[in-house]
CSV table of C-alpha atoms and ligand atoms in Angstrom, one decimal:
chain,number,residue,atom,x,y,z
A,212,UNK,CA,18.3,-32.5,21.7
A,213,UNK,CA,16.4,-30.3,19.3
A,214,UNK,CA,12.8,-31.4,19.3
A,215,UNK,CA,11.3,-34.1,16.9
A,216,UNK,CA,8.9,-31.9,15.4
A,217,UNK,CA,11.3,-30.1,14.2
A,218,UNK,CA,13.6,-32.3,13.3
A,219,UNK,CA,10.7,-33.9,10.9
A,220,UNK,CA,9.5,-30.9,9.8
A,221,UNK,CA,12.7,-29.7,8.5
A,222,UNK,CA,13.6,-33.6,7.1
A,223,UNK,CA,10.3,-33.5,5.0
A,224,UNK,CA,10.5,-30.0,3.9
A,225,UNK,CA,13.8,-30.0,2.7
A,226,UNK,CA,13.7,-33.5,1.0
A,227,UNK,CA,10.6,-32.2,-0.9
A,228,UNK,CA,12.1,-29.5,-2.2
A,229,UNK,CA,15.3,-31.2,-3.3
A,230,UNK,CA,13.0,-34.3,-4.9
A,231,UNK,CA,11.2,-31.2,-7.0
A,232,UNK,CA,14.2,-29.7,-7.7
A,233,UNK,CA,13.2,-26.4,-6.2
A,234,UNK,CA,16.2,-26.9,-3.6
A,235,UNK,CA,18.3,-23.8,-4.2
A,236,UNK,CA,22.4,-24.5,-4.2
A,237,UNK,CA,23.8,-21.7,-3.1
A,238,UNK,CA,27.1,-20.5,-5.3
A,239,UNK,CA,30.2,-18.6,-3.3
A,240,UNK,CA,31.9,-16.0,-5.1
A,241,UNK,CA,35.8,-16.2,-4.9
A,242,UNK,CA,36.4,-12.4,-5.0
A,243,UNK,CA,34.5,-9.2,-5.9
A,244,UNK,CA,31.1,-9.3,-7.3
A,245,UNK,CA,32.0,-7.2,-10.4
A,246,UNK,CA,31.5,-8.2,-14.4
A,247,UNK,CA,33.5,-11.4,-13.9
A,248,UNK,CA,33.1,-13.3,-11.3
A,249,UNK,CA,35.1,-16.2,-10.4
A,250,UNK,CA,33.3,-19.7,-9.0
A,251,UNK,CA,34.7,-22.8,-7.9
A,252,UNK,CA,38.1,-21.7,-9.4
A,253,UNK,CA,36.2,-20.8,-13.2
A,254,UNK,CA,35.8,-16.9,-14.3
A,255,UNK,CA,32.4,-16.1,-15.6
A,256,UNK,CA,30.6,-13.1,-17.6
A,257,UNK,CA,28.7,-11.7,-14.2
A,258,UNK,CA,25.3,-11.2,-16.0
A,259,UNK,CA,23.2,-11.7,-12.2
A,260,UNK,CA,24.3,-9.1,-10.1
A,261,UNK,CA,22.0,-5.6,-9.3
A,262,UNK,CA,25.5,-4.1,-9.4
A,263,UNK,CA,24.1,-2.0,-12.1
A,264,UNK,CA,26.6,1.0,-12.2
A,265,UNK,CA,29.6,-1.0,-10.8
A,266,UNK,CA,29.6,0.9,-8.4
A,267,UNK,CA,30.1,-2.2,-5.9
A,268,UNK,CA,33.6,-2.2,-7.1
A,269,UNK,CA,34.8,1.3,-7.4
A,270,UNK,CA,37.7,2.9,-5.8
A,271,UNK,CA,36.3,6.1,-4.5
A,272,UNK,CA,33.7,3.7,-2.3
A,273,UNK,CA,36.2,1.4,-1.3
A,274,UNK,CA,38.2,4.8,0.1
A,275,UNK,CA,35.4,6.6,1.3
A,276,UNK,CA,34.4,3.6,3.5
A,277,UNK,CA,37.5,3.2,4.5
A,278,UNK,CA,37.8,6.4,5.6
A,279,UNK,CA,34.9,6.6,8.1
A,280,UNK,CA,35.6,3.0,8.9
A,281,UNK,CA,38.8,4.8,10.4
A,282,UNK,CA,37.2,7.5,11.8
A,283,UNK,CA,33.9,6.3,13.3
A,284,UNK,CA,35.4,2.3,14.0
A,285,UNK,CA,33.4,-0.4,11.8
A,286,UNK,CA,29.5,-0.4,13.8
A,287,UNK,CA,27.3,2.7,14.9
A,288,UNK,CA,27.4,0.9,18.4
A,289,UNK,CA,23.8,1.2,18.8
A,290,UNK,CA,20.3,2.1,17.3
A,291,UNK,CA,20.1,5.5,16.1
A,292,UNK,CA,17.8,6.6,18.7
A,293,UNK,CA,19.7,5.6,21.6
A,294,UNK,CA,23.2,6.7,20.5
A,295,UNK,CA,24.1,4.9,17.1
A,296,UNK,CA,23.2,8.2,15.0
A,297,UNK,CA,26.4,9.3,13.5
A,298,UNK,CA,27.0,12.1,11.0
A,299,UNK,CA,27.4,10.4,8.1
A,300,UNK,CA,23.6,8.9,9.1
A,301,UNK,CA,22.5,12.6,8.9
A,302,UNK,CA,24.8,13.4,5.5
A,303,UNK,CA,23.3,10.8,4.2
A,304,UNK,CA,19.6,11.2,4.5
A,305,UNK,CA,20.4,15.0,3.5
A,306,UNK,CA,22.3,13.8,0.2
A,307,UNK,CA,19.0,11.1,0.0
A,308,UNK,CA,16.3,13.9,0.2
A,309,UNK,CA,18.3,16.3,-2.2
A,310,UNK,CA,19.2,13.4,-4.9
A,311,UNK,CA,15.3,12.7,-5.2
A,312,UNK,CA,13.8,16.1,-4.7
A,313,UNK,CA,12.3,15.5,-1.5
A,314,UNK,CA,11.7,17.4,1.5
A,315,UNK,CA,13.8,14.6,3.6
A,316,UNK,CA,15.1,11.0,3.7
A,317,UNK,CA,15.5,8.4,6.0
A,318,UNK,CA,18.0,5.7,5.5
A,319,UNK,CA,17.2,1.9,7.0
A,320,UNK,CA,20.0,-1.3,7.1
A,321,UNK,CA,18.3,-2.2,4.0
A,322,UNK,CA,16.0,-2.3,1.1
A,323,UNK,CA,14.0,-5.1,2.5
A,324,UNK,CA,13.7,-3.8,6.1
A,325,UNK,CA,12.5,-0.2,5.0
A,326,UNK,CA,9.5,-2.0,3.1
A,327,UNK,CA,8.4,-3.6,6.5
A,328,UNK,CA,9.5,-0.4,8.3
A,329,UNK,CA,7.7,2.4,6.7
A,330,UNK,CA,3.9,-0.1,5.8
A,331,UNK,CA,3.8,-1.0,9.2
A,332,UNK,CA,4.5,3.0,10.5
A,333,UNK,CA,1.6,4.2,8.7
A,334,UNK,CA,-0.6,1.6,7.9
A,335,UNK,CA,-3.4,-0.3,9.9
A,336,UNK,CA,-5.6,-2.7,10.7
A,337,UNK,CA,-8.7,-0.1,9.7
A,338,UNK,CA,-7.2,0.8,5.9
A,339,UNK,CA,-6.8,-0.8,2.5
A,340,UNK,CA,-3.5,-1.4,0.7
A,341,UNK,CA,-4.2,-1.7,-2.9
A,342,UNK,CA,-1.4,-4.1,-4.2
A,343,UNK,CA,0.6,-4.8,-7.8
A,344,UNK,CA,0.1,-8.4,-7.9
A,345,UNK,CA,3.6,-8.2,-8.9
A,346,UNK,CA,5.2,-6.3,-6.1
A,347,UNK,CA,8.5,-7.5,-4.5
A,348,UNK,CA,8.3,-9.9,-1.5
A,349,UNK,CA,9.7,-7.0,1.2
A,350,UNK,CA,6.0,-5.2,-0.3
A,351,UNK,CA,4.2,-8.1,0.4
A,352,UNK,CA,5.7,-9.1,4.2
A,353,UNK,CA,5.7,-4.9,5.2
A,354,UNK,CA,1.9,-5.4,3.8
A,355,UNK,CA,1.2,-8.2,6.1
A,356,UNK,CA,2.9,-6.8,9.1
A,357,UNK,CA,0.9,-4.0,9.1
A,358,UNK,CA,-2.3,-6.1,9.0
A,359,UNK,CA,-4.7,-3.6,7.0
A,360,UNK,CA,-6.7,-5.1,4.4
A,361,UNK,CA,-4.7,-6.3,1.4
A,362,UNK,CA,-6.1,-6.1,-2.0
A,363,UNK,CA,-3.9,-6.9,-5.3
A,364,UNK,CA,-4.5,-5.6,-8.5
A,365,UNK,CA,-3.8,-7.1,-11.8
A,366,UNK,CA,-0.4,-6.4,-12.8
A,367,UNK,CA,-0.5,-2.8,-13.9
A,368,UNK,CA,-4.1,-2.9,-15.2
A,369,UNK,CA,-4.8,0.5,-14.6
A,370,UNK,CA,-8.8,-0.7,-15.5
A,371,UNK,CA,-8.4,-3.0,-12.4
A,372,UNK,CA,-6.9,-0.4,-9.8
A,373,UNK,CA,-9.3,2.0,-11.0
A,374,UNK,CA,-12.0,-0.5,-10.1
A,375,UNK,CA,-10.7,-1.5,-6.8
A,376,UNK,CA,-10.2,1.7,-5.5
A,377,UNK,CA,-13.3,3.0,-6.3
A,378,UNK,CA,-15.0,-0.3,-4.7
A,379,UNK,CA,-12.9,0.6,-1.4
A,380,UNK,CA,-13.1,4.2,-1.1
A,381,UNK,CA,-16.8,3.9,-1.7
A,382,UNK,CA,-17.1,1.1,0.9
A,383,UNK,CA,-16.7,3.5,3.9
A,384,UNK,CA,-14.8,0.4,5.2
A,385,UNK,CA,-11.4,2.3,5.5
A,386,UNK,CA,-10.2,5.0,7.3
A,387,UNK,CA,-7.0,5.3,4.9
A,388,UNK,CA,-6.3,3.5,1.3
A,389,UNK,CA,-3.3,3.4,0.4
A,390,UNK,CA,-1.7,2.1,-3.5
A,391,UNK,CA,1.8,0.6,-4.0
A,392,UNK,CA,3.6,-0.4,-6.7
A,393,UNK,CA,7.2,-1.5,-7.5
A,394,UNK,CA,8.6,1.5,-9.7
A,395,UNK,CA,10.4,-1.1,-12.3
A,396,UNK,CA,9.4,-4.5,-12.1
A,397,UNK,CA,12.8,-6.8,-11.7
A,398,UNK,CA,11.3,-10.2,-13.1
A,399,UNK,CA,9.8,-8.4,-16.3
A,400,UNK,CA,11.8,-4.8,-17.0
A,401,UNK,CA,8.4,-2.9,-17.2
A,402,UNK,CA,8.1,0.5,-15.4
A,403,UNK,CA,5.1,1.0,-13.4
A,404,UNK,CA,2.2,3.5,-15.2
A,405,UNK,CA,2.8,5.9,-12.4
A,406,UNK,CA,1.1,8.9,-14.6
A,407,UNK,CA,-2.4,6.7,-14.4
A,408,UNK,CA,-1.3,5.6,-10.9
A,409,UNK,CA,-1.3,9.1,-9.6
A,410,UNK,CA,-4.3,9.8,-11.1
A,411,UNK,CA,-6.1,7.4,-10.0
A,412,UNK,CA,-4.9,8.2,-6.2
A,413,UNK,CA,-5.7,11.9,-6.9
A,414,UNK,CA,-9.3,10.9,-8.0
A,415,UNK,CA,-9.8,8.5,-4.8
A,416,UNK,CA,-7.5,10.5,-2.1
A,417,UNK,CA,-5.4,7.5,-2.2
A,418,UNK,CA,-1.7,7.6,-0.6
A,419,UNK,CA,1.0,6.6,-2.9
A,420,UNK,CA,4.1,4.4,-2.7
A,421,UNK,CA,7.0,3.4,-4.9
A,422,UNK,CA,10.1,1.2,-4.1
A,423,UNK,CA,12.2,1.9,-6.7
A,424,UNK,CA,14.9,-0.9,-5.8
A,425,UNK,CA,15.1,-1.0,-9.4
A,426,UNK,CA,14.8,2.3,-11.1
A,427,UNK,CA,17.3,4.3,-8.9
A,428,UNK,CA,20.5,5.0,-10.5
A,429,UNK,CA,19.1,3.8,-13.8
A,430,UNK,CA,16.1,6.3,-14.9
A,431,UNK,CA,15.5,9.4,-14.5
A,432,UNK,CA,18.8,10.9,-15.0
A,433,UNK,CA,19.6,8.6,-11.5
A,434,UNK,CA,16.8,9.8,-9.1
A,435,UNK,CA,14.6,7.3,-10.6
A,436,UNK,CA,10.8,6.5,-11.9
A,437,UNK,CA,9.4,8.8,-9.9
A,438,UNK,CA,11.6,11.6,-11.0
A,439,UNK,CA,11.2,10.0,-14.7
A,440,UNK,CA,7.5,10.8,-14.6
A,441,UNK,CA,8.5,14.3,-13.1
A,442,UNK,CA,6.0,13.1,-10.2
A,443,UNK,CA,8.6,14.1,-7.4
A,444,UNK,CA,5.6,16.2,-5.4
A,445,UNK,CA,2.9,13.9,-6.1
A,446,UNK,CA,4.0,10.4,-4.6
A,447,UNK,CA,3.9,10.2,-0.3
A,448,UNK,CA,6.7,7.6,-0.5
A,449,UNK,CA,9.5,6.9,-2.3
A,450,UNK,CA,11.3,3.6,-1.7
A,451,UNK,CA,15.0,2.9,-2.5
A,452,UNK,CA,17.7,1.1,-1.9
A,453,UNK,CA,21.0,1.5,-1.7
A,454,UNK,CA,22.1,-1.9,-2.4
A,455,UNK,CA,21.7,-2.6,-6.5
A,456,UNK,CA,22.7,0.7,-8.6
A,457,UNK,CA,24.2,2.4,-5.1
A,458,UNK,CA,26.6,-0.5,-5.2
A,459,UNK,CA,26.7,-0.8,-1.1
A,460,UNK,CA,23.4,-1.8,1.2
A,461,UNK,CA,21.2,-0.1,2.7
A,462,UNK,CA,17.4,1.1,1.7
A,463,UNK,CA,15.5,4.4,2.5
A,464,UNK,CA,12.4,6.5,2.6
A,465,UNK,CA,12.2,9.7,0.7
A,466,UNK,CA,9.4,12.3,1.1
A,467,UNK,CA,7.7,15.4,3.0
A,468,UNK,CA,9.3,15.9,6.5
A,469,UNK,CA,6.3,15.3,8.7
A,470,UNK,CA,6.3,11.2,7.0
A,471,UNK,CA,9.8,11.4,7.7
A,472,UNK,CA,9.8,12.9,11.1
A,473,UNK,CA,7.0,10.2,11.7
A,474,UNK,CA,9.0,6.8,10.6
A,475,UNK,CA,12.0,8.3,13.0
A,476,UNK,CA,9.2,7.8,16.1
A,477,UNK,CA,7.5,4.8,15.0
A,478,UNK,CA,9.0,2.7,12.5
A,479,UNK,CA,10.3,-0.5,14.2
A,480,UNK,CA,13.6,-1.1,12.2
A,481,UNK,CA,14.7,2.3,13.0
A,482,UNK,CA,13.8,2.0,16.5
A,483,UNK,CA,14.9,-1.7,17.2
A,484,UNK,CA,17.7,-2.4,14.8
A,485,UNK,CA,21.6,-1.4,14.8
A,486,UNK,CA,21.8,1.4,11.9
A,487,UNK,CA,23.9,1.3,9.1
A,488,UNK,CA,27.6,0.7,9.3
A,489,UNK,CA,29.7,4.5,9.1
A,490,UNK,CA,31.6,2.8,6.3
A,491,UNK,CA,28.6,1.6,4.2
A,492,UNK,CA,27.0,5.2,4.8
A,493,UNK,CA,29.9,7.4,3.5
A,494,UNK,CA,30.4,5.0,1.0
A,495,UNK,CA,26.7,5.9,-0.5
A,496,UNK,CA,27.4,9.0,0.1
A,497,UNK,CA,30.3,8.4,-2.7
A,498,UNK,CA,27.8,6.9,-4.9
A,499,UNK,CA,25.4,9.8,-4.3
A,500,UNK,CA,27.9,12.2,-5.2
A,501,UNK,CA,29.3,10.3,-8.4
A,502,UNK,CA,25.3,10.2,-9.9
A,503,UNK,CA,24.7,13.9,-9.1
A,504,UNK,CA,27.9,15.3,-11.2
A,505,UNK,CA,27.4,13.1,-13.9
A,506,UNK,CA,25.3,11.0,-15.9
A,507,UNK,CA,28.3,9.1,-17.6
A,508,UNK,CA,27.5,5.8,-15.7
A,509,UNK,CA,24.1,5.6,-16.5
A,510,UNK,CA,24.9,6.2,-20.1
A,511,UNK,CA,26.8,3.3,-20.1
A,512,UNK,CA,24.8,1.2,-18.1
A,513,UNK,CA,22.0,1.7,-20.8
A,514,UNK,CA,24.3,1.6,-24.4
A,515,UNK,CA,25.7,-1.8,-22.6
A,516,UNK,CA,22.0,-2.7,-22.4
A,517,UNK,CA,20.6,-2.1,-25.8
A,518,UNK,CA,23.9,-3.5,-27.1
A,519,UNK,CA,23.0,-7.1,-24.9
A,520,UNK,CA,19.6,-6.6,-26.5
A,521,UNK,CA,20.2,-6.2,-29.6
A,522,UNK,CA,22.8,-8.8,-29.9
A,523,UNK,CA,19.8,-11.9,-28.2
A,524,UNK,CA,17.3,-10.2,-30.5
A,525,UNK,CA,19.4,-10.3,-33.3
A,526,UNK,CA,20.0,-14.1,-33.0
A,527,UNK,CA,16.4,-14.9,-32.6
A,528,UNK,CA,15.6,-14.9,-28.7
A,529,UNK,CA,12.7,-13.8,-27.2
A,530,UNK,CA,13.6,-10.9,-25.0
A,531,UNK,CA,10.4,-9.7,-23.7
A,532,UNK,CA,9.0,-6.1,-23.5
A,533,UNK,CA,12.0,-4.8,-21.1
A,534,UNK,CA,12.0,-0.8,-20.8
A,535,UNK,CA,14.8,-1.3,-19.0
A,536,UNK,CA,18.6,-2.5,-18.9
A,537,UNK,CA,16.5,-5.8,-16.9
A,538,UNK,CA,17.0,-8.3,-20.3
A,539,UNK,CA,14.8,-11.5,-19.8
A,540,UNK,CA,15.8,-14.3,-22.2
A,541,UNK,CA,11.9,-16.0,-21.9
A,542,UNK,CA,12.3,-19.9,-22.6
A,543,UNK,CA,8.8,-20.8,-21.2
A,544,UNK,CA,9.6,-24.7,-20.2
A,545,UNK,CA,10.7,-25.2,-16.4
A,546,UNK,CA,13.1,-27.8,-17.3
A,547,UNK,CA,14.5,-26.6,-20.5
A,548,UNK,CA,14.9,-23.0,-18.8
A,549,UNK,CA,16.8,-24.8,-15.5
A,550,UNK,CA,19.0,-26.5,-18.6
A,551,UNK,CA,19.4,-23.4,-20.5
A,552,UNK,CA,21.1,-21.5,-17.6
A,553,UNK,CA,23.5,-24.8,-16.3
A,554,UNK,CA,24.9,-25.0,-19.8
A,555,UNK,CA,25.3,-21.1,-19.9
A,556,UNK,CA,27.1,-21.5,-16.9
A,557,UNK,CA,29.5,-24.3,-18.3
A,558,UNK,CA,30.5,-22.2,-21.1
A,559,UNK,CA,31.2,-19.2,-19.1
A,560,UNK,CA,28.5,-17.0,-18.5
A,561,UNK,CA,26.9,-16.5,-15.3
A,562,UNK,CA,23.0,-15.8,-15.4
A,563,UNK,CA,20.3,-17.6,-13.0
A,564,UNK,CA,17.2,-19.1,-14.3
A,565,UNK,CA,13.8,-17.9,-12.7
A,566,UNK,CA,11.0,-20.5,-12.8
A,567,UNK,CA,7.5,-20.9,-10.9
A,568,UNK,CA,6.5,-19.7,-8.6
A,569,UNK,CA,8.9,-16.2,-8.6
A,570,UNK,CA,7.2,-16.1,-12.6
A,571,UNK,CA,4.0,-17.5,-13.4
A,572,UNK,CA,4.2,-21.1,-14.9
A,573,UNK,CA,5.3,-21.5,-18.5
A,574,UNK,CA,7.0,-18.0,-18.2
A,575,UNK,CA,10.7,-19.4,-17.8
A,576,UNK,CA,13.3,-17.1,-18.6
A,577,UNK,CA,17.0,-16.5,-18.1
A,578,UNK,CA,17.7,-13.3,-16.6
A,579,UNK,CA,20.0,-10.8,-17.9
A,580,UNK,CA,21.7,-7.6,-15.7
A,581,UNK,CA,24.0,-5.7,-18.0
A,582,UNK,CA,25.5,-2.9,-16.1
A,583,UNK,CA,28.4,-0.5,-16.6
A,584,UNK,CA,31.2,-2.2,-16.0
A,585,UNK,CA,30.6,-4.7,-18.5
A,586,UNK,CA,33.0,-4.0,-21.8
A,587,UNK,CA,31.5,-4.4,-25.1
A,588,UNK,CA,34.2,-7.9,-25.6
A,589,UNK,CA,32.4,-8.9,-22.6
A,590,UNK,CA,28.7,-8.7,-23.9
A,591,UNK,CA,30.2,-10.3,-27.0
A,592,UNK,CA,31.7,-13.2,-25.9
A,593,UNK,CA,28.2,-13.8,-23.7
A,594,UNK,CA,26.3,-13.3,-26.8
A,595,UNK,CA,28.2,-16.2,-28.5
A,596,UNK,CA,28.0,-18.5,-25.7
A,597,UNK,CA,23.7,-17.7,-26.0
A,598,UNK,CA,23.7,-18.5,-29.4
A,599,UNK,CA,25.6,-21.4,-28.9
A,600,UNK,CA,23.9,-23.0,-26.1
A,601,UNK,CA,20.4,-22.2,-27.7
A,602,UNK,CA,21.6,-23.6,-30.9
A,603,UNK,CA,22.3,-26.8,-28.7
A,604,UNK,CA,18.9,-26.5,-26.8
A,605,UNK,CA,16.9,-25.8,-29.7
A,606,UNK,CA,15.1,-22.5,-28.1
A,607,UNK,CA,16.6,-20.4,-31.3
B,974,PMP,N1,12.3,-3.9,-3.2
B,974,PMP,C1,12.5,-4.4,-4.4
B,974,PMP,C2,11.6,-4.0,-5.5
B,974,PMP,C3,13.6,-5.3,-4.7
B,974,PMP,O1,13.8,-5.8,-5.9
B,974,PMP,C4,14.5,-5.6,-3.6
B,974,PMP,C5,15.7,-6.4,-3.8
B,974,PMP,N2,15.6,-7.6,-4.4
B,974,PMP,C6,14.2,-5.1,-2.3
B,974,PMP,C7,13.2,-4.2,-2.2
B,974,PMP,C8,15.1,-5.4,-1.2
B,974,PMP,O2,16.3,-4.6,-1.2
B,974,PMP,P1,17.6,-5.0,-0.4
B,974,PMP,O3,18.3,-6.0,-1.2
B,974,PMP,O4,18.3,-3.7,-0.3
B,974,PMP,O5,17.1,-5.5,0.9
């Protein structure tokens, strides 16, 4: 008999949410999540996934993960520490450290985990963790976990930071201060001011850290903000995963070898938790590879993106101030936004409405991931079906 607290607490919660709407129905994909996806038996323009170089899809993944799969059988068997570090684990971390100009890498089971694995390795309850009001949820929860005092920042108001910092490191309160930021912001498409960031830390002795979930694969040729900014030896951290433009899952560390030697003896996801699958290893290895030889997918991921651009621009929606292939269609209303996407959906394109509270309120918007694999007939017919349905819903 499960236990009646419970039982009501779950009853309440849930019925709340489904009375406000906020209940979130869950779609299954019927195959691959590539361009087109195919839902309850109907194929849609994929315009959702973080599948930004199609690499998800691609055949030299698919047969380099099936080659380790044969090789080292389908799980590690164990943490890494105990017995469960393979050589593709190592390969990988080396390929990591080389494809972002770092000293060394460590790879976690994913993006999500390596945010509450590396805060909560260096950070305590006697520092300060300056915080993007902004930053990804993972930021947030590895912020938490560590339990040092959080403060947030305006979203990237540099005036702000620059404030806050010099209230803490004045304070004498802290033994370490530390500032993080996501490198590209996935709601908006705006890349974090890391030039001002940096200086600010230099000016205050602050340690820096980027997840670039978002910008890996996509700027820098590949290696991300970080790299974009040519700020490869002034940022402690670098945070990616290996899940949206990688194509596969996975998230990792990349910096000097003493932070990296330290997260191998104290982080608790690498210590406590099975490591990554052999297959999903060599297949980022793949992905690695591909992005260091050439720059042809990210060329494409970004003509696809001004060419989705464009095309909403051109037919009157508001598209935000994206520096990114990230295209937000911003509708404002919570309703008409929630709308907006369902009759999207009915005419054939696939892209999810995001709504209070992951936006602020009045902020609606329809959110667009073109990526490489899309063809230009693709973007065109999705551009149609936009104009149609915001003839319909009177947003253009
Ligand atoms: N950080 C950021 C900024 C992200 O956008 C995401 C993914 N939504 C993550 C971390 C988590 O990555 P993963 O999906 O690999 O766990």
């Amino acid at each position: 008999m499960p236990s009646r607290g419970l039982e009501n607490f779950l009853k309440e919660n849930l019925e709340d949410l489904k009375s406000k709407g906020l209940y979130n129905e869950i779609d299954t994909l019927e195959g691959a999540n590539g361009p087109i996806i195919k839902i309850n038996g109907r194929e849609l323009i994929n315009l959702s996934s973080n599948n930004y170089l199609g690499l998800a899809t691609d055949n030299r993944l698919i047969e380099a993960c099936n080659e380790a799969t044969k090789e080292y059988g389908v799980g590690a068997g164990a943490v890494r520490t105990i017995n469960g570090t393979l050589k593709v684990h190592i390969e990988l971390e080396e390929k990591l450290a080389k494809f972002k100009h770092t000293e060394a890498a460590i790879a976690y089971q994913s993006g999500f985990n390596c945010n509450m694995a590396a805060i909560s390795a260096v950070m305590d309850k006697n520092d300060a963790i300056l915080s993007d009001e902004l930053n990804h949820a993972s930021i947030i929860d590895g912020c938490r976990l560590s339990k040092a005092k959080i403060i947030r920042f305006n979203h990237a108001d540099m005036d702000d930071l620059r404030a806050k910092a010099k209230e803490a490191a004045e304070s004498g309160l802290y033994n370490k201060i530390m500032v993080i930021t996501d490198g590209v912001f996935s709601m908006d498409g705006d890349i974090a001011k890391l030039p001002e960031i940096v200086e600010i830390a230099e000016e205050f002795d602050l340690i820096t850290y980027v997840d670039d979930a978002h910008g890996s694969g996509v700027l820098g040729n590949g290696a991300g903000t970080v790299k974009h900014f040519g700020l490869s030896d002034k940022v402690d951290f670098q945070i990616g995963t290996l899940s949206k433009a990688i194509g596969v899952v996975g998230g990792y560390v990349a910096g000097k070898k003493d932070l990296i030697d330290w997260l191998k003896v104290r982080s608790r996801p690498f210590l406590f938790s099975t490591s990554l699958t052999p297959g999903a290893a060599a297949a980022c290895i793949e992905a690695i590879d591909i992005l260091s030889s050439s720059t042809e997918l990210q060329e494409k991921l970004w003509e696809n993106a001004d060419y989705l651009k464009q095309g909403l621009k051109d037919i009157g929606f508001d598209i935000g101030n994206s520096e990114t292939p990230i295209t937000p269609v911003i509708i404002g209303d919570e309703v008409k936004t929630q709308a907006f996407s369902k009759r999207l959906n009915e005419e054939g394109v696939y892209a999810k409405s995001i709504v209070f509270p992951t936006v602020p309120r009045g902020t609606g918007r329809v959110r667009n991931m073109p990526t490489a694999a899309h063809t230009k007939e693709m973007l065109d017919q999705a551009i149609t079906i936009y104009k149609k349905a915001g003839k319909e819903l009177g947003i253009i």
